PDB file of C-alpha atoms and ligand atoms in Angstrom:
ATOM      1  CA  MET T   1      -4.133   9.758 -14.078  1.00  0.00           C
ATOM      2  CA  SER T   2      -2.022   7.711 -16.350  1.00  0.00           C
ATOM      3  CA  LYS T   3       0.897   6.287 -14.359  1.00  0.00           C
ATOM      4  CA  CYS T   4       2.851   3.066 -14.161  1.00  0.00           C
ATOM      5  CA  GLY T   5       1.343   1.582 -17.582  1.00  0.00           C
ATOM      6  CA  THR T   6      -2.053   2.041 -16.372  1.00  0.00           C
ATOM      7  CA  THR T   7      -5.019   4.430 -15.680  1.00  0.00           C
ATOM      8  CA  ILE T   8      -5.014   5.175 -11.868  1.00  0.00           C
ATOM      9  CA  ASN T   9      -8.517   6.114 -10.365  1.00  0.00           C
ATOM     10  CA  ARG T  10      -8.668   6.044  -6.426  1.00  0.00           C
ATOM     11  CA  ILE T  11      -6.081   4.481  -4.324  1.00  0.00           C
ATOM     12  CA  PHE T  12      -7.391   2.981  -1.217  1.00  0.00           C
ATOM     13  CA  CYS T  13      -5.215   1.530   1.582  1.00  0.00           C
ATOM     14  CA  PHE T  14      -5.574  -0.841   4.462  1.00  0.00           C
ATOM     15  CA  GLY T  15      -3.609  -0.172   7.722  1.00  0.00           C
ATOM     16  CA  ARG T  16      -2.709  -2.718  10.091  1.00  0.00           C
ATOM     17  CA  ASN T  17      -3.193  -6.143   8.163  1.00  0.00           C
ATOM     18  CA  TYR T  18       0.010  -7.852   9.167  1.00  0.00           C
ATOM     19  CA  LEU T  19       0.045  -9.056  13.048  1.00  0.00           C
ATOM     20  CA  GLU T  20       4.053  -8.702  13.243  1.00  0.00           C
ATOM     21  CA  HIS T  21       3.910  -5.000  12.042  1.00  0.00           C
ATOM     22  CA  ILE T  22       0.886  -4.159  14.154  1.00  0.00           C
ATOM     23  CA  HIS T  23       2.971  -5.360  17.240  1.00  0.00           C
ATOM     24  CA  GLU T  24       6.172  -3.253  16.061  1.00  0.00           C
ATOM     25  CA  LEU T  25       4.106  -0.290  16.210  1.00  0.00           C
ATOM     26  CA  SER T  26       2.227  -1.095  19.451  1.00  0.00           C
ATOM     27  CA  ASN T  27      -1.052  -0.690  17.577  1.00  0.00           C
ATOM     28  CA  ALA T  28      -4.479  -2.275  18.409  1.00  0.00           C
ATOM     29  CA  VAL T  29      -5.544  -5.506  16.445  1.00  0.00           C
ATOM     30  CA  PRO T  30      -8.501  -4.543  14.220  1.00  0.00           C
ATOM     31  CA  THR T  31     -11.705  -6.463  14.295  1.00  0.00           C
ATOM     32  CA  VAL T  32     -12.627  -5.050  11.109  1.00  0.00           C
ATOM     33  CA  PRO T  33     -10.248  -3.521   8.141  1.00  0.00           C
ATOM     34  CA  LEU T  34      -8.741  -0.078   8.781  1.00  0.00           C
ATOM     35  CA  ILE T  35      -9.309   1.989   5.519  1.00  0.00           C
ATOM     36  CA  PHE T  36      -7.754   5.263   4.035  1.00  0.00           C
ATOM     37  CA  MET T  37      -7.116   6.659   0.969  1.00  0.00           C
ATOM     38  CA  LYS T  38      -4.224   8.433  -0.899  1.00  0.00           C
ATOM     39  CA  SER T  39      -4.714  10.874  -4.039  1.00  0.00           C
ATOM     40  CA  PRO T  40      -4.019   9.542  -7.317  1.00  0.00           C
ATOM     41  CA  SER T  41      -1.461  12.687  -7.612  1.00  0.00           C
ATOM     42  CA  CYS T  42       0.751  10.873  -5.032  1.00  0.00           C
ATOM     43  CA  VAL T  43       1.734   8.144  -7.427  1.00  0.00           C
ATOM     44  CA  VAL T  44       5.757   8.011  -8.174  1.00  0.00           C
ATOM     45  CA  GLU T  45       6.524   5.802 -11.219  1.00  0.00           C
ATOM     46  CA  PRO T  46       9.712   3.652 -10.962  1.00  0.00           C
ATOM     47  CA  GLY T  47      13.010   5.583 -11.296  1.00  0.00           C
ATOM     48  CA  GLU T  48      11.727   9.018 -10.665  1.00  0.00           C
ATOM     49  CA  PRO T  49      13.427  10.712  -7.676  1.00  0.00           C
ATOM     50  CA  ILE T  50      11.459  11.017  -4.442  1.00  0.00           C
ATOM     51  CA  HIS T  51      11.977  14.476  -2.790  1.00  0.00           C
ATOM     52  CA  PHE T  52      12.105  14.073   1.094  1.00  0.00           C
ATOM     53  CA  PRO T  53       8.960  15.728   2.530  1.00  0.00           C
ATOM     54  CA  LYS T  54       9.332  18.932   4.433  1.00  0.00           C
ATOM     55  CA  HIS T  55       6.626  18.849   6.832  1.00  0.00           C
ATOM     56  CA  GLY T  56       7.949  15.945   8.789  1.00  0.00           C
ATOM     57  CA  ASN T  57      11.350  14.025  10.044  1.00  0.00           C
ATOM     58  CA  GLU T  58      10.513  10.581  10.166  1.00  0.00           C
ATOM     59  CA  LEU T  59       9.783   9.024   6.744  1.00  0.00           C
ATOM     60  CA  HIS T  60       9.068   5.544   6.648  1.00  0.00           C
ATOM     61  CA  GLN T  61       8.629   2.804   3.902  1.00  0.00           C
ATOM     62  CA  GLU T  62       5.871   0.403   3.967  1.00  0.00           C
ATOM     63  CA  VAL T  63       6.104  -2.246   1.101  1.00  0.00           C
ATOM     64  CA  GLU T  64       2.684  -3.553   0.130  1.00  0.00           C
ATOM     65  CA  ILE T  65       0.930  -5.756  -2.853  1.00  0.00           C
ATOM     66  CA  VAL T  66      -1.407  -3.503  -4.859  1.00  0.00           C
ATOM     67  CA  VAL T  67      -4.139  -4.726  -6.765  1.00  0.00           C
ATOM     68  CA  ARG T  68      -6.024  -2.909  -9.438  1.00  0.00           C
ATOM     69  CA  ILE T  69      -9.655  -3.108 -10.252  1.00  0.00           C
ATOM     70  CA  GLY T  70     -10.472  -3.594 -13.968  1.00  0.00           C
ATOM     71  CA  ARG T  71     -14.536  -3.460 -13.900  1.00  0.00           C
ATOM     72  CA  GLU T  72     -17.111  -1.556 -11.948  1.00  0.00           C
ATOM     73  CA  GLY T  73     -18.962  -3.464  -9.293  1.00  0.00           C
ATOM     74  CA  LYS T  74     -19.609  -4.283  -5.876  1.00  0.00           C
ATOM     75  CA  ALA T  75     -18.043  -7.502  -4.325  1.00  0.00           C
ATOM     76  CA  ALA T  76     -20.759  -9.262  -1.880  1.00  0.00           C
ATOM     77  CA  THR T  77     -18.555 -12.337  -1.486  1.00  0.00           C
ATOM     78  CA  GLU T  78     -15.112 -13.252  -1.821  1.00  0.00           C
ATOM     79  CA  LYS T  79     -15.443 -15.062  -5.082  1.00  0.00           C
ATOM     80  CA  ASP T  80     -17.278 -11.917  -6.500  1.00  0.00           C
ATOM     81  CA  ALA T  81     -14.233  -9.738  -5.566  1.00  0.00           C
ATOM     82  CA  LEU T  82     -11.669 -11.681  -7.460  1.00  0.00           C
ATOM     83  CA  VAL T  83     -13.488 -10.963 -10.703  1.00  0.00           C
ATOM     84  CA  LEU T  84     -12.993  -7.450 -10.539  1.00  0.00           C
ATOM     85  CA  ILE T  85      -9.190  -7.573 -10.219  1.00  0.00           C
ATOM     86  CA  ASP T  86      -7.369  -7.099 -13.657  1.00  0.00           C
ATOM     87  CA  SER T  87      -3.791  -6.472 -12.591  1.00  0.00           C
ATOM     88  CA  ILE T  88      -1.315  -6.724  -9.708  1.00  0.00           C
ATOM     89  CA  SER T  89       1.758  -4.659  -8.755  1.00  0.00           C
ATOM     90  CA  VAL T  90       3.887  -3.631  -5.675  1.00  0.00           C
ATOM     91  CA  GLY T  91       4.049  -0.246  -4.127  1.00  0.00           C
ATOM     92  CA  LEU T  92       5.350   1.749  -1.338  1.00  0.00           C
ATOM     93  CA  ASP T  93       2.796   3.395   1.235  1.00  0.00           C
ATOM     94  CA  LEU T  94       5.258   6.245   2.274  1.00  0.00           C
ATOM     95  CA  THR T  95       4.345   7.358   5.658  1.00  0.00           C
ATOM     96  CA  LEU T  96       5.599  10.412   7.730  1.00  0.00           C
ATOM     97  CA  ARG T  97       5.611   8.315  11.125  1.00  0.00           C
ATOM     98  CA  ASP T  98       6.182  11.221  13.509  1.00  0.00           C
ATOM     99  CA  VAL T  99       3.468  13.416  11.732  1.00  0.00           C
ATOM    100  CA  GLN T 100       1.154  10.561  12.166  1.00  0.00           C
ATOM    101  CA  ASP T 101       1.918   9.730  15.825  1.00  0.00           C
ATOM    102  CA  THR T 102       0.848  13.640  16.523  1.00  0.00           C
ATOM    103  CA  LEU T 103      -2.353  13.303  14.523  1.00  0.00           C
ATOM    104  CA  LYS T 104      -3.136   9.877  16.056  1.00  0.00           C
ATOM    105  CA  LYS T 105      -2.936  11.371  19.514  1.00  0.00           C
ATOM    106  CA  LYS T 106      -5.404  14.090  18.397  1.00  0.00           C
ATOM    107  CA  GLY T 107      -7.705  11.639  16.881  1.00  0.00           C
ATOM    108  CA  HIS T 108      -7.262  13.678  13.598  1.00  0.00           C
ATOM    109  CA  PRO T 109      -7.451  12.354  10.055  1.00  0.00           C
ATOM    110  CA  TRP T 110      -4.079  11.016   8.633  1.00  0.00           C
ATOM    111  CA  GLU T 111      -3.801  12.983   5.044  1.00  0.00           C
ATOM    112  CA  ILE T 112      -0.712  14.957   5.774  1.00  0.00           C
ATOM    113  CA  ALA T 113       1.112  11.781   7.031  1.00  0.00           C
ATOM    114  CA  LYS T 114      -0.069   9.563   4.480  1.00  0.00           C
ATOM    115  CA  SER T 115      -1.115  11.294   1.236  1.00  0.00           C
ATOM    116  CA  PHE T 116       1.520  13.863   0.526  1.00  0.00           C
ATOM    117  CA  ASP T 117       3.203  14.497  -2.645  1.00  0.00           C
ATOM    118  CA  GLN T 118       5.006  11.371  -4.077  1.00  0.00           C
ATOM    119  CA  SER T 119       4.009   9.338  -1.260  1.00  0.00           C
ATOM    120  CA  SER T 120       2.709   6.536  -3.300  1.00  0.00           C
ATOM    121  CA  PRO T 121       5.686   4.889  -5.287  1.00  0.00           C
ATOM    122  CA  LEU T 122       4.348   2.192  -7.503  1.00  0.00           C
ATOM    123  CA  GLY T 123       5.535  -0.521  -9.820  1.00  0.00           C
ATOM    124  CA  THR T 124       4.346  -1.531 -13.083  1.00  0.00           C
ATOM    125  CA  PHE T 125       1.252  -3.783 -13.022  1.00  0.00           C
ATOM    126  CA  VAL T 126       1.122  -7.064 -14.455  1.00  0.00           C
ATOM    127  CA  PRO T 127      -1.782  -9.026 -15.605  1.00  0.00           C
ATOM    128  CA  TYR T 128      -3.980 -10.728 -13.003  1.00  0.00           C
ATOM    129  CA  ASP T 129      -6.015 -14.107 -13.702  1.00  0.00           C
ATOM    130  CA  GLU T 130      -7.465 -16.726 -11.445  1.00  0.00           C
ATOM    131  CA  SER T 131      -4.293 -18.908 -11.686  1.00  0.00           C
ATOM    132  CA  VAL T 132      -2.459 -16.316  -9.378  1.00  0.00           C
ATOM    133  CA  ASP T 133      -2.698 -17.333  -5.740  1.00  0.00           C
ATOM    134  CA  LEU T 134      -3.392 -13.939  -3.996  1.00  0.00           C
ATOM    135  CA  LYS T 135      -2.702 -16.001  -0.809  1.00  0.00           C
ATOM    136  CA  ASN T 136       0.545 -16.640  -1.584  1.00  0.00           C
ATOM    137  CA  ILE T 137       2.747 -13.867  -2.861  1.00  0.00           C
ATOM    138  CA  SER T 138       6.224 -13.035  -1.870  1.00  0.00           C
ATOM    139  CA  PHE T 139       7.281  -9.604  -1.570  1.00  0.00           C
ATOM    140  CA  GLY T 140       9.862  -7.473   0.197  1.00  0.00           C
ATOM    141  CA  CYS T 141      11.967  -4.329   0.240  1.00  0.00           C
ATOM    142  CA  LYS T 142      15.829  -3.468   0.186  1.00  0.00           C
ATOM    143  CA  ILE T 143      17.130  -0.054   1.496  1.00  0.00           C
ATOM    144  CA  ASN T 144      20.619   0.322  -0.059  1.00  0.00           C
ATOM    145  CA  GLY T 145      20.666  -3.223  -0.406  1.00  0.00           C
ATOM    146  CA  VAL T 146      19.742  -4.351   2.852  1.00  0.00           C
ATOM    147  CA  GLN T 147      16.648  -6.486   3.347  1.00  0.00           C
ATOM    148  CA  LYS T 148      14.344  -4.516   5.642  1.00  0.00           C
ATOM    149  CA  GLN T 149      11.213  -6.114   4.753  1.00  0.00           C
ATOM    150  CA  LYS T 150       9.874  -9.667   3.747  1.00  0.00           C
ATOM    151  CA  GLY T 151       6.346 -10.570   3.508  1.00  0.00           C
ATOM    152  CA  ASN T 152       3.942 -13.019   2.180  1.00  0.00           C
ATOM    153  CA  THR T 153       0.182 -12.424   1.592  1.00  0.00           C
ATOM    154  CA  ARG T 154      -0.702 -15.608   3.387  1.00  0.00           C
ATOM    155  CA  ASP T 155       0.012 -13.930   6.677  1.00  0.00           C
ATOM    156  CA  MET T 156      -2.547 -11.122   5.856  1.00  0.00           C
ATOM    157  CA  MET T 157      -5.303 -10.863   8.717  1.00  0.00           C
ATOM    158  CA  PHE T 158      -7.806  -9.990   5.876  1.00  0.00           C
ATOM    159  CA  SER T 159      -7.535 -11.388   2.508  1.00  0.00           C
ATOM    160  CA  THR T 160      -7.288  -9.373  -0.591  1.00  0.00           C
ATOM    161  CA  ALA T 161     -10.787 -10.648  -1.496  1.00  0.00           C
ATOM    162  CA  GLN T 162     -12.051  -9.632   2.038  1.00  0.00           C
ATOM    163  CA  LEU T 163     -10.723  -6.330   1.914  1.00  0.00           C
ATOM    164  CA  LEU T 164     -12.394  -5.764  -1.382  1.00  0.00           C
ATOM    165  CA  VAL T 165     -15.786  -6.975  -0.037  1.00  0.00           C
ATOM    166  CA  GLU T 166     -15.313  -4.317   2.986  1.00  0.00           C
ATOM    167  CA  LEU T 167     -14.751  -1.718   0.430  1.00  0.00           C
ATOM    168  CA  SER T 168     -17.763  -2.328  -1.500  1.00  0.00           C
ATOM    169  CA  ARG T 169     -19.826  -1.848   1.755  1.00  0.00           C
ATOM    170  CA  VAL T 170     -19.166   1.902   1.251  1.00  0.00           C
ATOM    171  CA  TRP T 171     -17.969   2.340  -2.313  1.00  0.00           C
ATOM    172  CA  LYS T 172     -18.912   1.072  -5.487  1.00  0.00           C
ATOM    173  CA  LEU T 173     -15.480  -0.157  -7.509  1.00  0.00           C
ATOM    174  CA  LEU T 174     -14.631   1.335 -10.417  1.00  0.00           C
ATOM    175  CA  PRO T 175     -11.957   0.700 -13.254  1.00  0.00           C
ATOM    176  CA  GLY T 176      -8.647   2.065 -12.274  1.00  0.00           C
ATOM    177  CA  ASP T 177      -9.333   1.990  -8.364  1.00  0.00           C
ATOM    178  CA  ILE T 178      -6.057   0.483  -6.867  1.00  0.00           C
ATOM    179  CA  VAL T 179      -5.743  -1.044  -3.454  1.00  0.00           C
ATOM    180  CA  TYR T 180      -2.942  -1.195  -1.085  1.00  0.00           C
ATOM    181  CA  THR T 181      -3.355  -4.151   1.032  1.00  0.00           C
ATOM    182  CA  GLY T 182      -1.013  -3.448   4.126  1.00  0.00           C
ATOM    183  CA  THR T 183       2.596  -3.812   5.049  1.00  0.00           C
ATOM    184  CA  PRO T 184       4.518  -6.973   7.117  1.00  0.00           C
ATOM    185  CA  ALA T 185       6.930  -5.887   9.888  1.00  0.00           C
ATOM    186  CA  GLY T 186      10.258  -4.100   9.333  1.00  0.00           C
ATOM    187  CA  VAL T 187       9.129  -0.433   8.439  1.00  0.00           C
ATOM    188  CA  GLY T 188      11.508   2.148   9.104  1.00  0.00           C
ATOM    189  CA  PRO T 189      13.117   5.062   8.478  1.00  0.00           C
ATOM    190  CA  VAL T 190      14.517   6.292   4.967  1.00  0.00           C
ATOM    191  CA  LYS T 191      16.916   9.202   4.517  1.00  0.00           C
ATOM    192  CA  ILE T 192      18.077  11.529   1.788  1.00  0.00           C
ATOM    193  CA  GLY T 193      20.566   9.331  -0.303  1.00  0.00           C
ATOM    194  CA  ASP T 194      19.005   5.861   0.403  1.00  0.00           C
ATOM    195  CA  ILE T 195      17.743   3.644  -2.428  1.00  0.00           C
ATOM    196  CA  ILE T 196      14.557   1.895  -1.829  1.00  0.00           C
ATOM    197  CA  GLU T 197      13.958  -1.222  -3.657  1.00  0.00           C
ATOM    198  CA  ILE T 198      10.779  -3.308  -3.696  1.00  0.00           C
ATOM    199  CA  GLU T 199      10.088  -6.579  -5.240  1.00  0.00           C
ATOM    200  CA  SER T 200       7.507  -9.392  -5.464  1.00  0.00           C
ATOM    201  CA  ASP T 201       7.488 -12.837  -7.313  1.00  0.00           C
ATOM    202  CA  LEU T 202       5.044 -11.518  -9.639  1.00  0.00           C
ATOM    203  CA  THR T 203       6.339  -8.170 -10.743  1.00  0.00           C
ATOM    204  CA  GLY T 204      10.233  -8.310 -10.523  1.00  0.00           C
ATOM    205  CA  SER T 205      11.570  -5.159  -8.853  1.00  0.00           C
ATOM    206  CA  PHE T 206      11.561  -1.525  -8.730  1.00  0.00           C
ATOM    207  CA  SER T 207      13.583   1.248  -7.113  1.00  0.00           C
ATOM    208  CA  TRP T 208      13.686   4.833  -6.112  1.00  0.00           C
ATOM    209  CA  SER T 209      16.234   7.196  -4.788  1.00  0.00           C
ATOM    210  CA  VAL T 210      15.196   9.378  -2.036  1.00  0.00           C
ATOM    211  CA  VAL T 211      16.704  13.107  -2.622  1.00  0.00           C
ATOM    212  CA  ASP T 212      16.675  16.452  -1.063  1.00  0.00           C
TER     213      ASP T 212
HETATM  214 ZN1   ZN Y   1       0.503   1.073   4.467  1.00  0.00          ZN
END
């Protein structure tokens, strides 16, 4: 699928990668990264309206640094992992928290809470090379101009490179795969009429309005 100035293949996401966010949702601290996926059809380009999903009530924004894989391979080490990345962006992992809470209690998969239509708003990608320090990227999210989330990748529990090594245990990574690397604290409800703006010091800012 061609979106956000690039080709998007699979979307891998990591949950619970920032300690303060784990605490705000009273989740257990993972000993291995928690992986889930979204469909590439969930991507929303900057500026497209986001329709509030009809199958839940509590829509949360989660701003995350996103990396894109540029070449096929499996990363055995963190050094191998960095070579696979070709670009970086910032994105939203939109989540229906009330639906997810019900699924968690039943021990059911998360797709309808995480991988619904328009659940993956994504900024434009900027090229990555090794001059970029993946362990020191500042990023954040404002709703209606009010700062809700502020994070830095230095606070990740598992680094981006470690996340790619973890994925490689299960999948051969392919060009166009993108990886959401987890959200810092400050997730919260968004409503119809809100404007969500996300930014990082590498990419600049992108925004979306939430509509009926
Ligand atoms: Zn997330």
